[in-house]
Amino acid sequence: MNGQPHVVVVGAGPGGLAAADGALAAGARVTLVDGEERPGGQYHRRPPGEPGPPAFARRRARVLAHPRCAWLAETAVWALERRDEEERPPLVHVLRGPADGADRPRSVLDADALVLAPGAYDRVLPFPGWELPGVVTAGAAQALAKGEGVAVGARVLVAGTGPFLLPVAASLLAAGARVREVCEANATSTLARGWSARPWELGAAGGKSAELACYAALLARHRVPLRVGRTVVEVRGDGRVEEAVTAALRPDWSVVPGTERTVPVDAVCVGHGFTPQLELPLAAGCALRNGFVAVDGDQRAGAPGVYAAGEITGIAGAPAARAEGALAGWLAGGGDPRARKLGPLRRARAQGRAFAHRLARAHPIGPGWSGDEGWLRAATVVCRCEETTYGALRAAVTAPATGDPRVAKLVTRAGLGPCQGRVCGRTVAELTARLRGPGAGPGTGPGRKPDAQEDFVPYRRPVAQPIRLGELAREPEPVSEPVPESEAVPEPEARPWHGPSSEESV
């Protein structure tokens, strides 16, 4: 170990980059792994050549130029291998090279501590026509607009729930699209109840409030209507999107009959919140709570030597992810847990968790969308990869011979396509549980005992990312590890770590 712990950080978004920075400040050697070419994640995605906000640019330069940091770009973690030794984190199996590249070399990283910050991805509820070309996730639309300056369409409808819809609409406007309208599915009463609870806490989230106000003003300047209590319930078109049907919703997300409106569009961007990427945390043996990784006060995730930060611990935004990442990295790297500079990080984390709770209360997914008065039909596709319809799933789940979730999955092939359930898995599991009725959750069936952890079966994958058989058959190649301090060239402008600056915390 050369007297310096080796910390592997998975994910180079706001949380992962802060974790790498904190671990380096603690004196550790760091290997930073991410599937993208550049660090920053979705939040700091920029066209090539644009540095981004000054605080982010400084942190990125500080981390990537550090002699004790090895940066593995375009690298996928395809498996975590738990050890027989109880007090060591799992071995990290990686594939290096573009995801569509051939003959990617694979390597194994041996860490003294592992920080997981893989982030989250869009959740989209199925509706009639969502499989048509031109229907994209809100995150994908924003990635194209921010990273390439490309709009997904000329006339775009943005729909779903959550404040993320506003920056997506702003990115589309900046890319030259005409945003026809933004539809927030939750009712005004639900939004007010969630955001107005414990109003004295809103002062701590002043930066978020100002950011949302700026987006609202931008939409107003472009005359983009924001429709509350309304969402897209169907998309129509001959071979691609030509029009979207929106309807008013009750607070439980059931459709109000007679409120349907048709909007001519050539693209629909949809986002119903986010799903944390739980494949690696579950493979590492992390504990879960309410659908997220459960962490203690030091960001330890319930498995030996494993820490977690960012959206996998709760959807709270980039400032909270940075605070969690900096705390996790410092402690994973052997930093003093009593350091005075940890106080602001812990306070920022607490504010982030309060914001996450407020966000969840204000923008829940109501159960009515999949009920008798919802927008699902028998012919609605619920698994786009395998073209499994809601009618086929319902028939399999309610039949005595195929009612067990595992059998129903094999019969319908829902979740067995190329995406391996990453898009539909959570929704199919919830639909299956509802169709089977009360007391028959995902963890029950003939000869099986109820198990709350079975709710997360869609995320339990021994192979977290696709790997070709030829890549698997080859021997692992060594990877350049960060240089120990005794062999490193001193940093030209080394300075003590002070945690995230006020600019980085906004």
C-alpha positions as CSV (number, residue, x, y, z in Angstrom):
1,M,0.0,0.0,0.0
2,N,3.1,2.2,0.2
3,G,1.7,3.9,3.3
4,Q,-0.9,5.6,1.1
5,P,-4.3,4.0,0.7
6,H,-5.5,3.5,-2.9
7,V,-9.0,4.8,-3.4
8,V,-11.0,3.9,-6.5
9,V,-13.8,6.3,-7.3
10,V,-16.5,5.2,-9.8
11,G,-18.2,8.1,-11.5
12,A,-16.8,11.5,-12.3
13,G,-19.9,13.6,-12.0
14,P,-20.1,16.3,-9.3
15,G,-20.1,13.7,-6.5
16,G,-17.3,11.5,-7.9
17,L,-15.0,14.4,-8.8
18,A,-15.4,15.9,-5.3
19,A,-14.7,12.4,-3.8
20,A,-11.4,12.2,-5.9
21,D,-10.5,15.7,-4.7
22,G,-11.1,14.9,-1.1
23,A,-9.2,11.6,-1.2
24,L,-6.2,13.3,-2.8
25,A,-6.3,16.0,-0.1
26,A,-6.3,13.2,2.5
27,G,-3.0,11.9,1.0
28,A,-4.4,8.9,-0.9
29,R,-3.7,7.6,-4.3
30,V,-6.8,7.8,-6.5
31,T,-8.1,6.0,-9.6
32,L,-11.0,7.9,-11.1
33,V,-13.2,5.9,-13.4
34,D,-16.0,7.1,-15.7
35,G,-17.6,6.0,-18.9
36,E,-17.4,9.5,-20.5
37,E,-14.5,11.2,-22.2
38,R,-14.5,14.1,-19.8
39,P,-15.4,14.4,-16.2
40,G,-18.4,16.4,-15.0
41,G,-21.4,14.1,-15.6
42,Q,-24.7,15.3,-17.1
43,Y,-24.7,18.4,-14.8
44,H,-21.5,19.8,-16.2
45,R,-21.9,18.5,-19.8
46,R,-20.5,21.1,-22.2
47,P,-19.5,21.2,-25.9
48,P,-15.8,20.3,-26.5
49,G,-13.5,23.2,-25.6
50,E,-15.9,24.9,-23.2
51,P,-14.4,24.8,-19.7
52,G,-17.6,25.2,-17.7
53,P,-18.0,27.1,-14.5
54,P,-14.7,28.4,-13.0
55,A,-15.0,26.4,-9.7
56,F,-15.7,23.2,-11.6
57,A,-12.9,23.9,-14.1
58,R,-10.4,24.4,-11.2
59,R,-11.4,21.2,-9.4
60,R,-11.3,19.2,-12.6
61,A,-7.8,20.6,-13.4
62,R,-6.6,20.0,-9.9
63,V,-7.7,16.4,-9.8
64,L,-6.7,15.3,-13.3
65,A,-3.2,17.0,-13.1
66,H,-2.5,15.5,-9.6
67,P,0.5,13.1,-9.7
68,R,-1.4,10.7,-7.3
69,C,-4.4,10.5,-9.6
70,A,-5.0,8.1,-12.5
71,W,-7.9,9.1,-14.7
72,L,-9.6,6.3,-16.7
73,A,-11.9,7.9,-19.2
74,E,-14.3,5.9,-21.4
75,T,-14.0,3.0,-18.9
76,A,-16.9,0.9,-17.8
77,V,-17.1,-1.0,-14.5
78,W,-18.7,-4.3,-15.6
79,A,-18.4,-6.2,-12.4
80,L,-17.5,-6.0,-8.7
81,E,-16.0,-9.1,-7.1
82,R,-16.4,-9.5,-3.4
83,R,-13.4,-10.9,-1.6
84,D,-13.3,-13.7,1.0
85,E,-11.5,-11.2,3.3
86,E,-14.2,-9.4,5.2
87,E,-12.5,-6.1,5.6
88,R,-11.6,-5.3,2.0
89,P,-13.7,-3.7,-0.7
90,P,-14.5,-5.7,-3.8
91,L,-12.2,-6.0,-6.7
92,V,-13.2,-3.6,-9.5
93,H,-13.4,-5.2,-13.0
94,V,-13.2,-2.6,-15.8
95,L,-13.4,-2.4,-19.6
96,R,-11.3,0.4,-21.1
97,G,-12.4,2.1,-24.4
98,P,-15.5,3.4,-26.1
99,A,-18.6,1.4,-25.4
100,D,-19.0,0.6,-29.1
101,G,-15.3,-0.2,-29.6
102,A,-13.9,-3.6,-30.4
103,D,-11.5,-5.6,-28.4
104,R,-11.6,-3.4,-25.3
105,P,-8.9,-4.5,-22.8
106,R,-10.2,-5.5,-19.4
107,S,-8.4,-4.8,-16.1
108,V,-8.8,-5.4,-12.4
109,L,-8.4,-2.6,-9.9
110,D,-7.4,-3.6,-6.3
111,A,-8.5,-0.8,-3.9
112,D,-8.2,-0.2,-0.2
113,A,-11.4,1.9,-0.4
114,L,-14.1,2.2,-3.0
115,V,-16.3,5.3,-3.5
116,L,-19.4,4.7,-5.6
117,A,-20.9,7.7,-7.3
118,P,-22.5,6.3,-10.5
119,G,-25.4,8.8,-10.4
120,A,-28.9,8.2,-11.7
121,Y,-30.8,8.1,-15.0
122,D,-34.2,9.2,-16.3
123,R,-37.3,7.2,-15.4
124,V,-40.1,7.2,-18.1
125,L,-43.5,5.7,-17.5
126,P,-44.9,3.9,-20.6
127,F,-47.8,5.4,-22.5
128,P,-49.4,4.6,-25.9
129,G,-46.9,5.6,-28.6
130,W,-43.8,6.1,-26.4
131,E,-41.9,3.6,-28.6
132,L,-42.2,5.9,-31.7
133,P,-39.0,7.6,-32.9
134,G,-39.0,11.1,-31.6
135,V,-39.9,10.2,-28.0
136,V,-36.8,10.7,-25.9
137,T,-35.9,11.0,-22.2
138,A,-35.6,14.4,-20.8
139,G,-31.9,13.7,-19.9
140,A,-31.1,12.5,-23.5
141,A,-32.6,15.7,-24.9
142,Q,-30.6,17.8,-22.6
143,A,-27.4,15.9,-23.2
144,L,-27.7,16.5,-27.0
145,A,-28.5,20.1,-26.5
146,K,-25.8,20.9,-23.9
147,G,-23.1,18.6,-25.3
148,E,-23.6,19.0,-29.1
149,G,-25.9,22.0,-29.5
150,V,-28.4,19.8,-31.2
151,A,-32.2,19.9,-30.6
152,V,-34.1,16.6,-30.8
153,G,-36.8,18.4,-32.8
154,A,-38.1,21.7,-34.1
155,R,-41.4,21.6,-32.2
156,V,-41.0,19.9,-28.8
157,L,-43.3,19.0,-25.9
158,V,-41.6,18.5,-22.5
159,A,-43.6,16.5,-20.0
160,G,-43.3,14.5,-16.8
161,T,-42.7,15.7,-13.2
162,G,-40.0,17.5,-11.3
163,P,-38.0,20.7,-11.6
164,F,-35.6,19.0,-14.0
165,L,-38.1,19.7,-16.8
166,L,-37.3,23.4,-16.6
167,P,-33.5,23.2,-17.4
168,V,-34.3,20.7,-20.1
169,A,-36.7,23.2,-21.8
170,A,-34.1,25.9,-21.4
171,S,-31.4,23.7,-23.1
172,L,-33.8,23.0,-26.0
173,L,-34.6,26.7,-26.4
174,A,-30.8,27.5,-26.5
175,A,-30.4,24.8,-29.2
176,G,-33.0,26.5,-31.4
177,A,-36.1,24.3,-30.7
178,R,-39.5,25.7,-30.2
179,V,-40.9,24.3,-27.0
180,R,-44.6,24.1,-27.4
181,E,-45.3,23.6,-23.7
182,V,-44.0,22.1,-20.4
183,C,-46.4,19.8,-18.6
184,E,-46.0,19.1,-14.9
185,A,-48.1,16.1,-14.0
186,N,-48.6,16.8,-10.3
187,A,-51.4,19.0,-9.2
188,T,-50.9,22.5,-7.7
189,S,-52.0,21.2,-4.3
190,T,-49.4,18.5,-4.4
191,L,-46.7,20.9,-5.4
192,A,-47.7,23.4,-2.7
193,R,-47.8,20.8,0.0
194,G,-44.4,19.5,-0.9
195,W,-42.5,22.8,-1.4
196,S,-44.2,24.8,1.3
197,A,-43.6,22.3,4.1
198,R,-41.1,23.6,6.7
199,P,-40.7,26.9,4.8
200,W,-37.9,28.1,7.1
201,E,-35.6,25.5,5.4
202,L,-36.1,27.1,2.0
203,G,-33.5,29.8,2.9
204,A,-30.7,27.1,2.8
205,A,-31.8,26.2,-0.7
206,G,-31.7,29.8,-1.9
207,G,-29.5,29.0,-4.8
208,K,-31.9,26.4,-6.1
209,S,-34.9,28.8,-5.7
210,A,-33.0,31.5,-7.7
211,E,-32.1,28.9,-10.4
212,L,-35.7,27.8,-10.8
213,A,-36.9,31.4,-10.9
214,C,-34.4,32.1,-13.7
215,Y,-35.7,29.1,-15.7
216,A,-39.3,30.2,-15.2
217,A,-38.5,33.7,-16.4
218,L,-36.8,32.3,-19.5
219,L,-39.9,30.2,-20.3
220,A,-42.0,33.3,-19.9
221,R,-39.8,35.4,-22.2
222,H,-40.1,32.7,-24.9
223,R,-43.9,32.4,-24.2
224,V,-43.6,28.7,-23.3
225,P,-46.7,27.8,-21.2
226,L,-46.1,25.7,-18.0
227,R,-49.2,23.5,-17.5
228,V,-49.6,22.1,-14.0
229,G,-51.6,18.9,-13.4
230,R,-51.3,17.8,-17.0
231,T,-49.2,15.3,-18.9
232,V,-48.8,13.5,-22.2
233,V,-51.0,10.4,-22.3
234,E,-50.5,9.3,-25.9
235,V,-48.2,10.0,-28.9
236,R,-49.3,9.5,-32.5
237,G,-47.6,9.4,-35.8
238,D,-46.8,7.4,-38.9
239,G,-43.4,6.0,-38.3
240,R,-42.4,8.9,-36.0
241,V,-43.9,11.5,-33.7
242,E,-46.4,13.8,-35.3
243,E,-48.6,14.8,-32.4
244,A,-49.0,14.4,-28.7
245,V,-52.2,14.1,-26.7
246,T,-52.1,15.7,-23.2
247,A,-54.8,15.4,-20.5
248,A,-55.5,16.8,-17.1
249,L,-54.8,14.5,-14.2
250,R,-56.3,14.1,-10.8
251,P,-53.9,14.3,-7.8
252,D,-53.5,10.5,-7.9
253,W,-52.5,10.8,-11.6
254,S,-55.7,9.2,-13.0
255,V,-56.9,10.9,-16.2
256,V,-59.8,13.4,-16.1
257,P,-62.1,12.4,-19.0
258,G,-62.8,15.0,-21.6
259,T,-59.7,17.1,-21.0
260,E,-57.6,15.7,-23.8
261,R,-55.8,18.1,-26.1
262,T,-53.8,17.4,-29.3
263,V,-50.5,19.2,-29.8
264,P,-48.7,19.0,-33.1
265,V,-45.0,18.2,-32.4
266,D,-42.1,16.3,-33.9
267,A,-40.5,15.3,-30.6
268,V,-41.6,14.6,-27.0
269,C,-39.2,14.7,-24.1
270,V,-40.4,12.9,-21.0
271,G,-39.0,12.4,-17.5
272,H,-40.8,11.0,-14.5
273,G,-38.0,11.6,-12.0
274,F,-34.8,9.5,-11.7
275,T,-33.8,6.0,-11.0
276,P,-30.5,5.5,-9.0
277,Q,-28.0,3.2,-10.6
278,L,-28.0,0.5,-8.1
279,E,-26.3,-2.3,-10.0
280,L,-22.8,-1.7,-8.5
281,P,-24.0,-0.9,-4.9
282,L,-25.9,-4.1,-4.8
283,A,-23.0,-6.1,-6.3
284,A,-20.8,-4.6,-3.6
285,G,-23.2,-5.7,-0.8
286,C,-24.5,-2.2,0.1
287,A,-27.6,-1.9,2.2
288,L,-30.7,-0.2,0.7
289,R,-33.3,2.0,2.3
290,N,-36.4,3.3,0.5
291,G,-34.9,2.5,-2.9
292,F,-31.5,4.2,-2.3
293,V,-28.2,3.2,-0.9
294,A,-28.2,3.6,2.9
295,V,-25.2,5.4,4.3
296,D,-24.1,6.4,7.8
297,G,-22.8,9.7,8.9
298,D,-19.5,9.1,7.2
299,Q,-21.0,8.0,3.9
300,R,-20.1,4.3,4.5
301,A,-22.5,2.1,2.6
302,G,-22.8,-1.0,4.7
303,A,-20.1,-3.0,2.9
304,P,-16.4,-3.2,4.0
305,G,-14.4,-0.3,2.6
306,V,-17.3,0.9,0.4
307,Y,-18.6,4.5,0.4
308,A,-21.5,6.0,-1.6
309,A,-22.2,9.6,-2.7
310,G,-24.5,11.5,-5.0
311,E,-27.8,10.4,-6.5
312,I,-27.6,6.8,-5.4
313,T,-28.1,8.0,-1.8
314,G,-31.0,10.3,-2.7
315,I,-32.0,12.6,-5.5
316,A,-30.8,15.9,-4.1
317,G,-28.9,17.7,-6.9
318,A,-25.3,18.6,-7.6
319,P,-24.5,20.7,-4.5
320,A,-25.5,17.8,-2.1
321,A,-23.6,15.3,-4.3
322,R,-20.5,17.5,-4.1
323,A,-20.8,17.6,-0.3
324,E,-21.3,13.9,0.0
325,G,-18.5,13.1,-2.4
326,A,-16.0,15.4,-0.7
327,L,-16.9,13.8,2.7
328,A,-16.7,10.3,1.4
329,G,-13.4,10.9,-0.5
330,W,-11.7,12.5,2.5
331,L,-12.7,9.6,4.9
332,A,-12.0,6.9,2.3
333,G,-8.6,8.3,1.8
334,G,-7.8,8.1,5.5
335,G,-8.5,11.8,6.4
336,D,-9.1,12.8,10.0
337,P,-12.9,12.4,10.7
338,R,-12.6,15.2,13.3
339,A,-11.2,17.8,10.8
340,R,-12.9,21.1,11.3
341,K,-13.5,21.6,7.6
342,L,-15.9,18.6,7.6
343,G,-18.5,20.7,9.5
344,P,-19.6,22.7,6.5
345,L,-19.8,19.5,4.4
346,R,-22.0,17.8,6.9
347,R,-24.3,20.9,7.0
348,A,-24.5,21.0,3.2
349,R,-25.3,17.3,3.2
350,A,-28.1,17.8,5.7
351,Q,-29.5,20.7,3.6
352,G,-29.3,18.4,0.5
353,R,-31.2,15.6,2.2
354,A,-33.9,18.1,3.3
355,F,-34.2,19.2,-0.3
356,A,-34.4,15.6,-1.5
357,H,-37.3,15.0,1.0
358,R,-39.1,18.1,-0.2
359,L,-38.6,17.1,-3.9
360,A,-40.0,13.7,-3.3
361,R,-43.1,15.1,-1.5
362,A,-43.7,17.7,-4.2
363,H,-43.2,15.5,-7.2
364,P,-44.4,11.9,-6.4
365,I,-45.6,9.5,-9.0
366,G,-49.3,8.9,-8.4
367,P,-50.6,5.3,-8.6
368,G,-53.6,6.3,-10.8
369,W,-51.6,6.3,-14.1
370,S,-51.7,2.5,-14.2
371,G,-55.2,2.0,-12.8
372,D,-58.6,1.6,-14.5
373,E,-58.7,5.4,-15.1
374,G,-55.1,5.8,-16.1
375,W,-53.6,6.0,-19.6
376,L,-52.4,2.4,-20.0
377,R,-54.2,0.2,-22.6
378,A,-53.8,-3.5,-23.4
379,A,-51.8,-2.6,-26.5
380,T,-49.5,-0.2,-24.8
381,V,-45.9,-1.4,-25.0
382,V,-44.3,-1.6,-21.5
383,C,-40.9,-3.2,-22.6
384,R,-39.7,-1.5,-25.8
385,C,-36.8,-3.9,-26.4
386,E,-39.0,-7.0,-26.5
387,E,-42.2,-5.1,-27.6
388,T,-44.1,-6.6,-24.6
389,T,-47.5,-5.1,-24.2
390,Y,-49.4,-4.3,-21.0
391,G,-52.0,-6.8,-22.0
392,A,-49.5,-9.6,-22.4
393,L,-47.9,-8.8,-19.0
394,R,-51.3,-8.6,-17.3
395,A,-52.4,-12.0,-18.8
396,A,-49.1,-13.7,-17.6
397,V,-49.2,-12.2,-14.1
398,T,-52.8,-13.0,-13.4
399,A,-52.7,-16.6,-14.8
400,P,-52.2,-19.2,-12.1
401,A,-49.5,-21.1,-14.1
402,T,-47.4,-18.0,-14.8
403,G,-48.2,-15.7,-11.9
404,D,-44.8,-15.9,-10.2
405,P,-42.8,-12.8,-11.3
406,R,-39.9,-14.8,-12.5
407,V,-42.1,-17.1,-14.6
408,A,-44.0,-14.1,-16.0
409,K,-40.7,-12.5,-16.9
410,L,-39.7,-15.5,-18.9
411,V,-43.1,-15.9,-20.6
412,T,-43.3,-12.2,-21.6
413,R,-39.6,-11.5,-21.9
414,A,-40.2,-8.1,-20.3
415,G,-36.8,-6.8,-19.2
416,L,-34.8,-9.4,-21.1
417,G,-33.9,-7.3,-24.1
418,P,-30.7,-5.4,-24.9
419,C,-31.2,-2.8,-22.1
420,Q,-31.7,-5.7,-19.6
421,G,-34.5,-3.9,-17.8
422,R,-32.7,-0.6,-17.3
423,V,-35.6,1.3,-18.9
424,C,-38.6,-0.9,-18.0
425,G,-37.4,-3.0,-15.1
426,R,-38.6,-0.8,-12.3
427,T,-42.0,-0.1,-13.9
428,V,-42.6,-3.7,-14.9
429,A,-41.8,-4.8,-11.3
430,E,-44.3,-2.2,-9.9
431,L,-47.0,-3.2,-12.4
432,T,-46.5,-6.9,-11.6
433,A,-46.9,-6.2,-7.9
434,R,-50.1,-4.2,-8.5
435,L,-51.6,-6.8,-10.8
436,R,-50.9,-9.6,-8.2
437,G,-52.8,-7.6,-5.6
438,P,-52.1,-6.8,-1.9
439,G,-49.9,-9.1,0.0
440,A,-48.3,-10.5,-3.2
441,G,-45.3,-8.3,-3.6
442,P,-42.3,-9.1,-5.9
443,G,-40.8,-11.3,-3.2
444,T,-43.6,-13.8,-2.8
445,G,-44.6,-16.8,-4.8
446,P,-44.9,-20.6,-4.6
447,G,-42.3,-21.9,-2.2
448,R,-40.7,-18.5,-1.7
449,K,-40.5,-16.3,1.4
450,P,-41.3,-12.6,1.2
451,D,-38.1,-10.6,1.0
452,A,-38.0,-6.8,0.7
453,Q,-34.8,-6.9,-1.2
454,E,-36.5,-8.7,-4.0
455,D,-38.1,-5.4,-4.9
456,F,-34.7,-4.6,-6.4
457,V,-34.3,-7.6,-8.6
458,P,-34.1,-5.5,-11.8
459,Y,-30.8,-4.1,-10.5
460,R,-29.2,-7.3,-9.4
461,R,-26.9,-8.1,-12.2
462,P,-23.6,-10.0,-11.8
463,V,-22.6,-8.4,-15.0
464,A,-23.3,-4.7,-14.6
465,Q,-22.4,-3.6,-18.2
466,P,-22.3,-5.6,-21.5
467,I,-19.1,-7.4,-22.2
468,R,-18.2,-9.4,-25.2
469,L,-17.2,-13.1,-24.9
470,G,-13.9,-12.4,-26.6
471,E,-13.1,-9.6,-24.1
472,L,-14.1,-11.8,-21.2
473,A,-11.8,-14.6,-22.5
474,R,-8.7,-12.6,-22.6
475,E,-6.4,-12.2,-19.6
476,P,-6.7,-8.9,-17.7
477,E,-4.2,-6.3,-18.6
478,P,-2.4,-4.2,-16.0
479,V,-3.5,-0.6,-15.6
480,S,-1.3,2.4,-14.7
481,E,-1.8,3.1,-11.0
482,P,-1.4,6.5,-9.4
483,V,2.2,7.3,-8.4
484,P,3.0,7.0,-4.7
485,E,3.9,10.4,-3.0
486,S,7.6,9.3,-2.6
487,E,8.0,8.9,-6.3
488,A,5.8,11.8,-7.4
489,V,7.0,15.2,-8.6
490,P,5.8,17.9,-6.1
491,E,2.8,19.8,-7.1
492,P,3.7,23.3,-8.4
493,E,1.0,25.0,-6.4
494,A,0.0,22.6,-3.7
495,R,-2.5,24.1,-1.3
496,P,-4.5,22.7,1.7
497,W,-7.9,21.3,1.0
498,H,-10.8,23.5,2.2
499,G,-13.8,21.4,1.0
500,P,-16.1,22.8,-1.7
501,S,-16.0,26.6,-2.0
502,S,-19.2,28.6,-1.8
503,E,-19.2,28.8,-5.6
504,E,-18.9,25.0,-5.9
505,S,-21.8,24.5,-3.5
506,V,-24.3,26.4,-5.6
